[in-house]
Every structure is written in structure tokens, then in C-alpha cells.
PDB file of C-alpha atoms in Angstrom:
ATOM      1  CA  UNK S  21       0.000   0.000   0.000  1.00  0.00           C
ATOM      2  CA  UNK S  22       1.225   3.736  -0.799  1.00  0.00           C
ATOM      3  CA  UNK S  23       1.349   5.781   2.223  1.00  0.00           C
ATOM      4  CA  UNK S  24      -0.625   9.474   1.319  1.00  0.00           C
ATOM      5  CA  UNK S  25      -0.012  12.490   3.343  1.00  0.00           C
ATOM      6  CA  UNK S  26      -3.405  14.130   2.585  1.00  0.00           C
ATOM      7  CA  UNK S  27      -4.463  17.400   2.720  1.00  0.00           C
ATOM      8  CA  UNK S  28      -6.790  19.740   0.684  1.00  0.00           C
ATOM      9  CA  UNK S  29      -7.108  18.963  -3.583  1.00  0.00           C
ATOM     10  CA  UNK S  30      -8.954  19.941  -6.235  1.00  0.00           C
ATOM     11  CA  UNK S  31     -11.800  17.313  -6.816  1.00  0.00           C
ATOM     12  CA  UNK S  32     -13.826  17.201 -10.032  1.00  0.00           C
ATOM     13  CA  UNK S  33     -14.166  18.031 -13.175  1.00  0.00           C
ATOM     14  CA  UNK S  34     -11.887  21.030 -14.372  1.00  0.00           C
ATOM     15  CA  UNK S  35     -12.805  20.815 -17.853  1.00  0.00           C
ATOM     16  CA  UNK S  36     -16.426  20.681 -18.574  1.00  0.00           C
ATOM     17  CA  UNK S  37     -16.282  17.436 -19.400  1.00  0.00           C
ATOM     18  CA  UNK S  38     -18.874  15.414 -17.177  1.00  0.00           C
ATOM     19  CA  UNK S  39     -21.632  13.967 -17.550  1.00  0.00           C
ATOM     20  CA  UNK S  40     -24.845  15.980 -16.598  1.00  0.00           C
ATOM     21  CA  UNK S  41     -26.552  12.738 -14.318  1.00  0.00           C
ATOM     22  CA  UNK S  42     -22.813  11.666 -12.631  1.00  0.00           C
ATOM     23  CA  UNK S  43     -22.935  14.987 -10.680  1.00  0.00           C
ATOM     24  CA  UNK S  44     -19.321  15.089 -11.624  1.00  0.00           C
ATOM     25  CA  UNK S  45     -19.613  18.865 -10.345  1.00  0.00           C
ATOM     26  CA  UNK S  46     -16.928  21.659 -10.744  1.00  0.00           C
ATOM     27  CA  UNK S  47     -13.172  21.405  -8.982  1.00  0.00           C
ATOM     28  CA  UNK S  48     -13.928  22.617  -6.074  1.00  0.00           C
ATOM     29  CA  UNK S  49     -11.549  22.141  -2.751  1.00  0.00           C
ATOM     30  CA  UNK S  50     -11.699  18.917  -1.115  1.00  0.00           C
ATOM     31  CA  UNK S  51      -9.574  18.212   2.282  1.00  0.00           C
ATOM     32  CA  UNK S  52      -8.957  14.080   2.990  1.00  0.00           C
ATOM     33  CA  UNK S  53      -6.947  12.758   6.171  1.00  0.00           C
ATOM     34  CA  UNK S  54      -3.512  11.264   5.888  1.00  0.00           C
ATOM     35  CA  UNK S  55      -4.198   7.237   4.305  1.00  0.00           C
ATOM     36  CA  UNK S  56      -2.633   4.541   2.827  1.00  0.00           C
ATOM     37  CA  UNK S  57      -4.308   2.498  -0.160  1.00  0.00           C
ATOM     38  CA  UNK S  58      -3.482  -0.197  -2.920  1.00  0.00           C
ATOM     39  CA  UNK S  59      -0.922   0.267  -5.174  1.00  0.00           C
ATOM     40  CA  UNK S  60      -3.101  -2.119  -7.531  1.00  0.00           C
ATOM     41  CA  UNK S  61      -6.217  -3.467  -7.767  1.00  0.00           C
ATOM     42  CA  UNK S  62      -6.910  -6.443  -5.608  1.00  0.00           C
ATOM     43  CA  UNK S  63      -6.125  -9.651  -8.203  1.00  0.00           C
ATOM     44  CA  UNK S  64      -7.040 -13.159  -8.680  1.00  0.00           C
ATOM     45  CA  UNK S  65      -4.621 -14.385  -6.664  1.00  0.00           C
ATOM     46  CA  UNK S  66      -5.040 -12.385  -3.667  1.00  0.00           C
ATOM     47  CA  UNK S  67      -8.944 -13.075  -3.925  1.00  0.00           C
ATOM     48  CA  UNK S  68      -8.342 -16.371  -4.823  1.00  0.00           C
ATOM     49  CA  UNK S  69      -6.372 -16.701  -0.608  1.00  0.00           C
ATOM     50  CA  UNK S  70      -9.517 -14.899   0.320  1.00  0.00           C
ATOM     51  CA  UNK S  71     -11.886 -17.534  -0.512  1.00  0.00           C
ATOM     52  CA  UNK S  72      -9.438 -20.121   0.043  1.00  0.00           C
ATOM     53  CA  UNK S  73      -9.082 -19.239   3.802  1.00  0.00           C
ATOM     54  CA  UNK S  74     -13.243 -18.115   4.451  1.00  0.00           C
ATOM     55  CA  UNK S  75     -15.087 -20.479   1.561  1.00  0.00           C
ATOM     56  CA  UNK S  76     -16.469 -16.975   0.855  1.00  0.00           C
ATOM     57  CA  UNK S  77     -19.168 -17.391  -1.812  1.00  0.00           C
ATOM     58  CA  UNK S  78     -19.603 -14.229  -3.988  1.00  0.00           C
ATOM     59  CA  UNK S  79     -22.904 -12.984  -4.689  1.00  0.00           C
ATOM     60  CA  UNK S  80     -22.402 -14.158  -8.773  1.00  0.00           C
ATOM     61  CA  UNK S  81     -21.901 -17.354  -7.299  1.00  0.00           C
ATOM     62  CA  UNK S  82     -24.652 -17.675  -5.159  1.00  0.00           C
ATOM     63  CA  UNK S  83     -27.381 -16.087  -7.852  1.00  0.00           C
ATOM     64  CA  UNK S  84     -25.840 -18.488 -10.481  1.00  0.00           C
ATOM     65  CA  UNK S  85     -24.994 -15.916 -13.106  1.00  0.00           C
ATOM     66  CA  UNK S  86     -23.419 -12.383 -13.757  1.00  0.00           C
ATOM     67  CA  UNK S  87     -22.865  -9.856 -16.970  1.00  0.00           C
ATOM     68  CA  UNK S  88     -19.935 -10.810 -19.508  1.00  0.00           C
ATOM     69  CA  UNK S  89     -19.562  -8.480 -22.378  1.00  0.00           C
ATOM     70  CA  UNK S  90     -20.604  -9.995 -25.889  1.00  0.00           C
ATOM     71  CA  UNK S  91     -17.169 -10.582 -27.263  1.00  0.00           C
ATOM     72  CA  UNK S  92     -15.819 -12.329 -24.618  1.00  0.00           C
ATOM     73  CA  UNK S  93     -17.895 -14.991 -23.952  1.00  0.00           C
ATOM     74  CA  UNK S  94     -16.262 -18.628 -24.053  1.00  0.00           C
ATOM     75  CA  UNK S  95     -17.481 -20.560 -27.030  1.00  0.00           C
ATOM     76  CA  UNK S  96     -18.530 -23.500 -23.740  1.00  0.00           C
ATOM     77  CA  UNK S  97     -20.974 -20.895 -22.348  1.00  0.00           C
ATOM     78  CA  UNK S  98     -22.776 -19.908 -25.265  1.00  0.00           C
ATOM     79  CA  UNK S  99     -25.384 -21.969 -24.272  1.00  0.00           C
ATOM     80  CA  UNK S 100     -25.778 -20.470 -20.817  1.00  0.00           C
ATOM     81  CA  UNK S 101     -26.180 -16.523 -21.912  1.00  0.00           C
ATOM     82  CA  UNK S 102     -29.354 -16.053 -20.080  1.00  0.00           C
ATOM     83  CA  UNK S 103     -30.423 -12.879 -21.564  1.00  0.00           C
ATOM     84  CA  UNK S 104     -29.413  -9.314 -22.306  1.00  0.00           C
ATOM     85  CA  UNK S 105     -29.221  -6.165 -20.817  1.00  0.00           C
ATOM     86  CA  UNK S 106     -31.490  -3.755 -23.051  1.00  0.00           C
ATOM     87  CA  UNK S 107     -30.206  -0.961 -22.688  1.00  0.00           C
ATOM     88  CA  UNK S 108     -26.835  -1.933 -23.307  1.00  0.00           C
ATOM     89  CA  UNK S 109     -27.068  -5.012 -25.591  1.00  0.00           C
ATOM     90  CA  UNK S 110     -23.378  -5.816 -25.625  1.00  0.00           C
ATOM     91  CA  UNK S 111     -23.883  -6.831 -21.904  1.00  0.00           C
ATOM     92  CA  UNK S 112     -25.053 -10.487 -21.139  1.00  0.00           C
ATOM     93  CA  UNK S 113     -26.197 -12.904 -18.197  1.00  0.00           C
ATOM     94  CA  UNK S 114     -24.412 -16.028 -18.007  1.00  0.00           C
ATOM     95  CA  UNK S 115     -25.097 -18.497 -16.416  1.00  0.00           C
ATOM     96  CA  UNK S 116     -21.743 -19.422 -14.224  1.00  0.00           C
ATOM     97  CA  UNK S 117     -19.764 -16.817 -14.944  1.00  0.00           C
ATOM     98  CA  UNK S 118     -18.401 -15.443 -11.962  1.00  0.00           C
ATOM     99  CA  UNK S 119     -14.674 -14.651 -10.566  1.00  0.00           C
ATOM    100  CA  UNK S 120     -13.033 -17.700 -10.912  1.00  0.00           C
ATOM    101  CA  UNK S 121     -15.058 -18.314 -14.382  1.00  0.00           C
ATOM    102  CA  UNK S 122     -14.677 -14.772 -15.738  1.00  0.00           C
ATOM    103  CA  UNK S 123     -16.284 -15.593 -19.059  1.00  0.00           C
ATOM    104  CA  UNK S 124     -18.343 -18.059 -18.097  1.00  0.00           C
ATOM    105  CA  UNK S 125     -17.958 -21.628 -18.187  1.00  0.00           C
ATOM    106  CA  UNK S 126     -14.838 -23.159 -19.949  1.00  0.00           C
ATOM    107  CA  UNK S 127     -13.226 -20.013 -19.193  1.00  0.00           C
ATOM    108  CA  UNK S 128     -10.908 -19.951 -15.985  1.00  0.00           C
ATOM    109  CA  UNK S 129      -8.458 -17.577 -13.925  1.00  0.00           C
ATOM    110  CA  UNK S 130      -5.435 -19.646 -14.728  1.00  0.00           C
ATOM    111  CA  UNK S 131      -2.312 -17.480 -16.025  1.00  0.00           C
ATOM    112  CA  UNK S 132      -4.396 -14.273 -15.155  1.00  0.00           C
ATOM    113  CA  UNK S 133      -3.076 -14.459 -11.481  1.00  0.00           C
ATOM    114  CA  UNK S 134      -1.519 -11.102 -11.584  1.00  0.00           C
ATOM    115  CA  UNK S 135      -5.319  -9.644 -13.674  1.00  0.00           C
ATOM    116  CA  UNK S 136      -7.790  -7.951 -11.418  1.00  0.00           C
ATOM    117  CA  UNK S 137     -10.115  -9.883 -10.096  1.00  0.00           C
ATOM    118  CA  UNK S 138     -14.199  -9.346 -11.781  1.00  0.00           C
ATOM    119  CA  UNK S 139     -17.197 -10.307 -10.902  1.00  0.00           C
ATOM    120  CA  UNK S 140     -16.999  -9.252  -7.375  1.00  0.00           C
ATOM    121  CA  UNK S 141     -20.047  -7.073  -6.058  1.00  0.00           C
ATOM    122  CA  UNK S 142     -19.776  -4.092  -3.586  1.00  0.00           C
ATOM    123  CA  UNK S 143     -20.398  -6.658  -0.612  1.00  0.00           C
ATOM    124  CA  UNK S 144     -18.071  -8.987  -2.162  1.00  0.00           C
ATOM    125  CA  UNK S 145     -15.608  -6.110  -1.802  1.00  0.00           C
ATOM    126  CA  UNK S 146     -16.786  -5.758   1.656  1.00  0.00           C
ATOM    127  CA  UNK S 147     -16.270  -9.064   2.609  1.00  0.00           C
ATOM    128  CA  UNK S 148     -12.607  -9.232   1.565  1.00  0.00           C
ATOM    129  CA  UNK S 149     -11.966  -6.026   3.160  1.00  0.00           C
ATOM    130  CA  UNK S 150     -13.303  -7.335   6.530  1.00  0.00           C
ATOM    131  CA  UNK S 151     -11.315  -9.901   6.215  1.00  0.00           C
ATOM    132  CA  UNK S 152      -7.858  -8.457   5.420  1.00  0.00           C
ATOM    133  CA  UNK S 153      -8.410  -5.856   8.103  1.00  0.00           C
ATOM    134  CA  UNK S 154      -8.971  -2.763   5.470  1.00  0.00           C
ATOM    135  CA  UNK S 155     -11.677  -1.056   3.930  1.00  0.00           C
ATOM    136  CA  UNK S 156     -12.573   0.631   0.748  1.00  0.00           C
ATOM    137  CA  UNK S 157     -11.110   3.726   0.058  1.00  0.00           C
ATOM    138  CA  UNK S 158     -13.535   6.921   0.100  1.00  0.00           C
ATOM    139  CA  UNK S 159     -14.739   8.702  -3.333  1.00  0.00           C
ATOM    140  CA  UNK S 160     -12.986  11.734  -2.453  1.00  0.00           C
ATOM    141  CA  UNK S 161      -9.776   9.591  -1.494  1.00  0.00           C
ATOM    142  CA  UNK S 162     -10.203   7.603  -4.429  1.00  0.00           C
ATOM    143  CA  UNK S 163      -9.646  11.109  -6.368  1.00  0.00           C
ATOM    144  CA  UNK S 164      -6.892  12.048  -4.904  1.00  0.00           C
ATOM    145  CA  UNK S 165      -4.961   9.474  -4.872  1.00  0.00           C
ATOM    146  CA  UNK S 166      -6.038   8.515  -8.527  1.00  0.00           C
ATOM    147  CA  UNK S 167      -4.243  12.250  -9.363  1.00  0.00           C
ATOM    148  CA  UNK S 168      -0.910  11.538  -8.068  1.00  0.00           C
ATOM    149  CA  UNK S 169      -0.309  15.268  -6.855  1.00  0.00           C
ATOM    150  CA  UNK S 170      -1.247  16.647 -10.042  1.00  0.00           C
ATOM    151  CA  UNK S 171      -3.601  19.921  -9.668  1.00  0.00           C
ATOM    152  CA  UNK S 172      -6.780  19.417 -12.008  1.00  0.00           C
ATOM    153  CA  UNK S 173      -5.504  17.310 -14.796  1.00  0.00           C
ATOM    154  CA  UNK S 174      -7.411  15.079 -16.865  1.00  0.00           C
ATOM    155  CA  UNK S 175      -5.854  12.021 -16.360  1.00  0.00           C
ATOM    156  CA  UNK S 176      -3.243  10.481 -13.450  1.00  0.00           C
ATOM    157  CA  UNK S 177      -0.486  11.354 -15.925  1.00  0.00           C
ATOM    158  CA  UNK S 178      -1.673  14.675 -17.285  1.00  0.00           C
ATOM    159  CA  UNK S 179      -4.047  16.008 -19.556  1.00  0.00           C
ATOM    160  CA  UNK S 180      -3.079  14.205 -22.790  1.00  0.00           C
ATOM    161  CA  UNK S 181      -4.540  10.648 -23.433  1.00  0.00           C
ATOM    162  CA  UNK S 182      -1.739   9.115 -25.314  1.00  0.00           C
ATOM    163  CA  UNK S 183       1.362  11.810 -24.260  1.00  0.00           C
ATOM    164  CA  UNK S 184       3.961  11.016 -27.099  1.00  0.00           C
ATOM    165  CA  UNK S 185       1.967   8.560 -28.539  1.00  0.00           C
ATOM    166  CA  UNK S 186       2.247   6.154 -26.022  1.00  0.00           C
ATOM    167  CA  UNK S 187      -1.024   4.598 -24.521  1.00  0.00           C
ATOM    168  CA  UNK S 188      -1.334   5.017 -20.836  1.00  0.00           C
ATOM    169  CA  UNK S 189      -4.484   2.775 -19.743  1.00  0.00           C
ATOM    170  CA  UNK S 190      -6.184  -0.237 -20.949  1.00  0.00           C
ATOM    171  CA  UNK S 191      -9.390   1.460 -22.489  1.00  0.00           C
ATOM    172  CA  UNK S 192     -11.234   0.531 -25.615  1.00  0.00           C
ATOM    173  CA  UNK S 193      -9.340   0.884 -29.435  1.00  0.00           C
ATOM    174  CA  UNK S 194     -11.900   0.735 -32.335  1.00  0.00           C
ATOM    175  CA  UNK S 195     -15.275   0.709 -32.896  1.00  0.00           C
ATOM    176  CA  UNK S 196     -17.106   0.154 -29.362  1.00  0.00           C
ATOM    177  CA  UNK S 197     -18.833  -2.401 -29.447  1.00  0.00           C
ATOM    178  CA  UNK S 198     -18.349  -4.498 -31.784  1.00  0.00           C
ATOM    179  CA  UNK S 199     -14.615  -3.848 -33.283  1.00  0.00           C
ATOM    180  CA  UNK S 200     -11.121  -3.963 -31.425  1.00  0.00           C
ATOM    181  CA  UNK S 201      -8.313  -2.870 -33.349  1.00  0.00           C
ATOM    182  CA  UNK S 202      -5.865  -4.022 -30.209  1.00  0.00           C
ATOM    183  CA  UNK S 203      -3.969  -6.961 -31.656  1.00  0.00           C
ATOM    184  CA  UNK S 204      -5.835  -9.967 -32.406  1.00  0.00           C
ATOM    185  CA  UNK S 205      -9.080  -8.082 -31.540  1.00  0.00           C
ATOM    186  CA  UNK S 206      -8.234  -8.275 -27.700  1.00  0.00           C
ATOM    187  CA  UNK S 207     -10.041  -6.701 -24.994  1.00  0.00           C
ATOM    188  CA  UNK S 208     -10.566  -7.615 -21.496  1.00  0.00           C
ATOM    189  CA  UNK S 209      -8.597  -7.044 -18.536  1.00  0.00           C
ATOM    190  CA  UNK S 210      -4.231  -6.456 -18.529  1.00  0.00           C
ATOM    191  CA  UNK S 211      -2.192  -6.819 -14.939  1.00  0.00           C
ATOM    192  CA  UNK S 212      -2.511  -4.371 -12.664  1.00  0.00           C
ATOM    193  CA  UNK S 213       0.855  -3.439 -13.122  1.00  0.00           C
ATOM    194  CA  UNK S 214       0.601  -3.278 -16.994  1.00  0.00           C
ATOM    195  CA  UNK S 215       1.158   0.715 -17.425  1.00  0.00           C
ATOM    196  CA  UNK S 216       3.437   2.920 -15.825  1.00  0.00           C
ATOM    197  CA  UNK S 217       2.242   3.826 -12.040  1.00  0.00           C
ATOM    198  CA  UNK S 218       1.276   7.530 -11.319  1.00  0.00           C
ATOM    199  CA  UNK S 219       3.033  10.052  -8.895  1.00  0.00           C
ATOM    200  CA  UNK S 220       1.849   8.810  -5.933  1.00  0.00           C
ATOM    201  CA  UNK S 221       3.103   5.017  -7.391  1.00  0.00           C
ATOM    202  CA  UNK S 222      -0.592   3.547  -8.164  1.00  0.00           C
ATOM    203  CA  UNK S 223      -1.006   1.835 -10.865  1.00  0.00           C
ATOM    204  CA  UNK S 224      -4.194   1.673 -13.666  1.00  0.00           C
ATOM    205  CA  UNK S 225      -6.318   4.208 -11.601  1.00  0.00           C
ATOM    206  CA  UNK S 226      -7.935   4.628 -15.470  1.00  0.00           C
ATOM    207  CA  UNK S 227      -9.195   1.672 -17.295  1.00  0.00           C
ATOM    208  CA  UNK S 228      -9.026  -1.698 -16.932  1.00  0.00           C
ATOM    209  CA  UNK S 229     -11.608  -2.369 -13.983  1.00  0.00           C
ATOM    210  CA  UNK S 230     -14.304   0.049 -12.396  1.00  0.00           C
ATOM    211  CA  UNK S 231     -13.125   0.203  -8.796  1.00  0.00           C
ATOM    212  CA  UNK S 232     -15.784  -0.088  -5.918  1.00  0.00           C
ATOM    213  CA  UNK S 233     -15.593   2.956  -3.603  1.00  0.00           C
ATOM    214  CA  UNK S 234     -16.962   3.049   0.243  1.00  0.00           C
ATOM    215  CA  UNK S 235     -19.407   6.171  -0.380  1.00  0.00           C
ATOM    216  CA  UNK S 236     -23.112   5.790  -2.446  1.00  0.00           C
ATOM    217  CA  UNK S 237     -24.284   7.983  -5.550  1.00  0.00           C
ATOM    218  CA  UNK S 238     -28.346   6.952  -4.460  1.00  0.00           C
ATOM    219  CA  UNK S 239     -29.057   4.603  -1.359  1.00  0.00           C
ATOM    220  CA  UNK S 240     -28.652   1.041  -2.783  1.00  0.00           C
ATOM    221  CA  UNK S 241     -26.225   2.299  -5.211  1.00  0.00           C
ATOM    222  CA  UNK S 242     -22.620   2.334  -4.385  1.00  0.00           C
ATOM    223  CA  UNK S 243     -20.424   4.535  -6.397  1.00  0.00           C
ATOM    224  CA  UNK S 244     -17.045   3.383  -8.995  1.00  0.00           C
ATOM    225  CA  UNK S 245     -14.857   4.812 -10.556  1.00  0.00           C
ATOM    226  CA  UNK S 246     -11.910   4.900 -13.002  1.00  0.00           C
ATOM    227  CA  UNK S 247     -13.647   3.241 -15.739  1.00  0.00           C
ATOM    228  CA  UNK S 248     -12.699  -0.017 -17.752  1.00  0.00           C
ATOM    229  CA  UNK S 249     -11.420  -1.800 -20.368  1.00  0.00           C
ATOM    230  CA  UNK S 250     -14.751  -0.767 -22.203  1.00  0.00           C
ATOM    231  CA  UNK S 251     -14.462   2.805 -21.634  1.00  0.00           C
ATOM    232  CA  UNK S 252     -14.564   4.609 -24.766  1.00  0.00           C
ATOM    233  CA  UNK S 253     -14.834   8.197 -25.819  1.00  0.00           C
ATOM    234  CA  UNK S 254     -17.654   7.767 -28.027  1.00  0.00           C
ATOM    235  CA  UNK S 255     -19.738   6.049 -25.670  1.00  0.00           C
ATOM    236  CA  UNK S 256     -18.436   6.260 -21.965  1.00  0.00           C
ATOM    237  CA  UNK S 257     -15.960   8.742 -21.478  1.00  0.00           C
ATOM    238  CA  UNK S 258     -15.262   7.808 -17.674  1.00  0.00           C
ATOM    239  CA  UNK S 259     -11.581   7.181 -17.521  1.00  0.00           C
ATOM    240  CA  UNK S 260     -10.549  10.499 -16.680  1.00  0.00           C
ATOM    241  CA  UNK S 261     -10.042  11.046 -13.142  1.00  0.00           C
ATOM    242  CA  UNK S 262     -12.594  13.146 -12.209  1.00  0.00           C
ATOM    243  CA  UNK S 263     -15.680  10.925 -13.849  1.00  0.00           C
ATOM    244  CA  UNK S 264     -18.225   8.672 -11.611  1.00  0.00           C
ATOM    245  CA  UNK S 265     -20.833   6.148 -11.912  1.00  0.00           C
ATOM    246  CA  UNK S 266     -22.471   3.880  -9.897  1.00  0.00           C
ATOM    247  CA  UNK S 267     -24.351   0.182  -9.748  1.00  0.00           C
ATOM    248  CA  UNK S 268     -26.218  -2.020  -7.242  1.00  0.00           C
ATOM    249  CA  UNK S 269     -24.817  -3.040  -4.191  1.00  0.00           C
ATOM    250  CA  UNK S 270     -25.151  -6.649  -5.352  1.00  0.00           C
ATOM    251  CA  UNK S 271     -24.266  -6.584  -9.091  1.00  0.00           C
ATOM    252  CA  UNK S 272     -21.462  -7.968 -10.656  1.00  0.00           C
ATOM    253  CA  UNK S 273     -19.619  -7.552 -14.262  1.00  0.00           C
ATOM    254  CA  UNK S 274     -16.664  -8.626 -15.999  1.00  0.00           C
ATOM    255  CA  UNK S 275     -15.294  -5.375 -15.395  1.00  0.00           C
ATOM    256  CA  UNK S 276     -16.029  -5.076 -12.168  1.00  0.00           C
ATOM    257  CA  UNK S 277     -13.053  -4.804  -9.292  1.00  0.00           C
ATOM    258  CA  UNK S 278     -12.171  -2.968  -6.017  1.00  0.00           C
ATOM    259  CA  UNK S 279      -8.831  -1.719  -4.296  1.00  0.00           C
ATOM    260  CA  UNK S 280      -8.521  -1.292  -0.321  1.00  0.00           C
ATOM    261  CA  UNK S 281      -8.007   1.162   1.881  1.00  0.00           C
ATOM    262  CA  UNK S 282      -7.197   2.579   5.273  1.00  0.00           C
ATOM    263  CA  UNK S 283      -6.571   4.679   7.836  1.00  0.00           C
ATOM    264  CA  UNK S 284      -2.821   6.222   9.059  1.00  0.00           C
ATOM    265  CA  UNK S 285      -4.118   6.972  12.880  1.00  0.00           C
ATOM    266  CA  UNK S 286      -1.527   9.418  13.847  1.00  0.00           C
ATOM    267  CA  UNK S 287      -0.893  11.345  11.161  1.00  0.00           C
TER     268      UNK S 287
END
């Protein structure tokens, strides 16, 4: 875990940017206490000693099924997509897909030890907290950390996307949803520690996985942030540091993932 000083930030969006019904809001001045939190997002492995010491049962598991995005479903579950999400088509139920099947059945976790874990909903995030003796990390400490001591930039590195060409965060490349122009047509998740880490040394605070925070947008509705893999500028524009959304406290995606928190007393 990085050890953060705290103090008073900017928090929001500097640039006009945001989306009307996130309630991004305006930078305004923020003040968080001193607190440590994840360098990365918790990953497969260090869920995978979670379960292995509690039998912890995540809530995908226990309602049989969870959300895998279209072009990633294993050719073995095709036969257990359960439905769609109609609003966003490109999402869809399956029928065993959960953290340690991330695409469903025939899919498995195996070589993807160092990949964020998915699947996991805000009380599965709980659960692992409670049990490692941490917590989720605040939105507004989420924020600042996520900026690495930079003052209102768009990004954890700056304001530019791709600064001297050179891609910063796993978001999507092509034609969302149906094209990738990544090699091979790949999309899905990268190791945490797959792009360079930020000032504060935290790595992919944009893209790859939402990450659950502690605070709720609506009751019943926990907030995320940092966007995903999926994140795209022509349809969800949420990897820059100051964007927000938010799902149920017991839903679960293949994008879906969480990094801990918690408190320096003393400082």
C-alpha cells in the first residue's frame, strides 16, 4: 500500500467534461486525512487466498450468473447466456460466470493471477476487506490518490490521453462495441501493473476495472470509478479522473473490481 499524506485537492471536473446525471460537479476544494491504499487493484490471486481461507461465496456465485460483455464470452458458455441487458445489448447474463469463471464456463483464472479480479459485487468487496483488516477507500480519497499530486488534470499522468503517442491505460481501441483494433481483436482485462504507475506510485487508476468505492451515488447504489477496459470516448468517457458512476450493491460484471483502503491513525 502507498502511504498518502493528505491534505486539501482539487476534486472534479476542471474541464467541462462530465456527464450531466454523474454529478461530476466543478473542482472545487476537497480536504482528505492522511491514508494509505493499494498500489493495484486487488487480483485473482489475492482473492483467490480470500476464498481459500473463508469459503467466501460471492454474490455471482450464489445467484448463479453475472454480466460478460458480448465478445468475450467462451465458445462453452454460449449456451448459458441467459439474456441481455437492453439498454446496453453488448452486456449479457451467463449463467456461471463469476470470478473464478470470468467468461463463463470453460473459461478460468489460470495465467491471469496477476489480472484484477471481476465479478466481485460491492459486498463482495466488503467481505474481503473485513477480512484483510482494510476497507474501501472513500470517493474523495479515491480522487486524490487517482491524481498523483497533479492539480486538475485530466488524467493520473496529465491532460493528454496518449502523451507522445504512447497509450497510458487499458481502455477501448476501435469501434465500441463491436470492433477492437488491439492486436488480435483483444479486450478484457491487462495486470494491474501493466502501465506505468502515477506520482503517488498507483497503478491503472484509469481503465481496466471500475473500482468499488466506500461512499453511495443513491441509497442502494454504491459509487465506482476509473472506468474499464470498455471505456470509450464515443460512448463512456469515464476514464478520466474526475468521472463517476455507480451500480447495485449486489451486481457484478466482468469489469467489475475494487482496491482497499485505510486509515494512518496518527498522522
Amino acid at each position: 500500500m502507498a502511504e498518502l499524506e493528505g491534505g486539501t485537492f482539487l476534486m472534479g471536473d476542471a474541464f467541462g467534461e462530465g456527464y450531466w446525471s454523474d454529478r461530476e460537479g466543478m473542482a472545487r476544494p476537497v480536504t482528505v486525512a492522511p491514508f494509505a491504499i493499494d498500489t493495484t487493484a486487488v487480483t485473482n490471486a489475492r482473492f483467490a487466498a480470500f476464498v481459500a481461507a473463508t469459503g467466501y461465496r460471492t454474490d455471482a456465485e450464489r445467484i448463479g450468473n453475472s454480466f460478460v460483455f458480448h465478445l468475450l464470452v467462451h465458445p462453452r458458455a454460449e449456451a448459458h447466456v441467459v439474456g441481455s441487458v437492453p439498454a446496453a445489448p453488448w452486456w449479457l447474463g451467463v449463467e456461471g460466470a463469476c470470478w473464478r469463471h470470468p467468461e463463463g464456463p470453460g473459461s478460468g483464472v489460470e495465467g491471469r493471477e496477476t489480472h484484477p479480479v471481476v465479478h466481485v459485487s460491492h459486498r463482495d468487496a466488503l467481505a474481503y476487506c473485513a477480512w484483510a483488516g482494510l476497507r474501501l477507500p472513500t470517493e474523495a480519497e479515491w480522487e486524490y490518490a487517482a491524481r498523483g499530486g497533479l492539480v486538475g488534470a485530466r488524467y493520473p499522468w496529465g491532460d493528454e490521453l496518449t502523451p507522445d503517442g504512447q497509450e497510458r491505460c487499458n481502455i477501448w481501441q476501435g469501434e465500441f462495441p463491436h470492433r477492437s483494433t488491439r492486436p488480435g481483436g483483444r479486450t478484457g482485462t491487462v495486470p494491474v501493473t501493466a502501465y506505468p504507475p502515477n506520482g503517488y506510485g498507483l497503478f491503472n487508476m484509469s481503465g481496466n476495472v471500475w473500482e468499488w468505492c466506500a461512499d453511495l451515488f443513491a441509497p442502494g447504489r454504491p459509487l465506482i470509478r476509473g472506468g474499464s477496459y470498455l471505456c470509450h470516448a464515443s460512448y463512456c468517457n469515464r476514464y478520466r479522473v474526475a468521472a463517476r458512476s455507480h451500480n447495485t450493491a449486489d451486481s457484478s460484471t466482468g469489469h467489475g473490481g475494487f482496491r482497499c483502503a485505510r486509515d494512518l491513525p496518527g498522522r
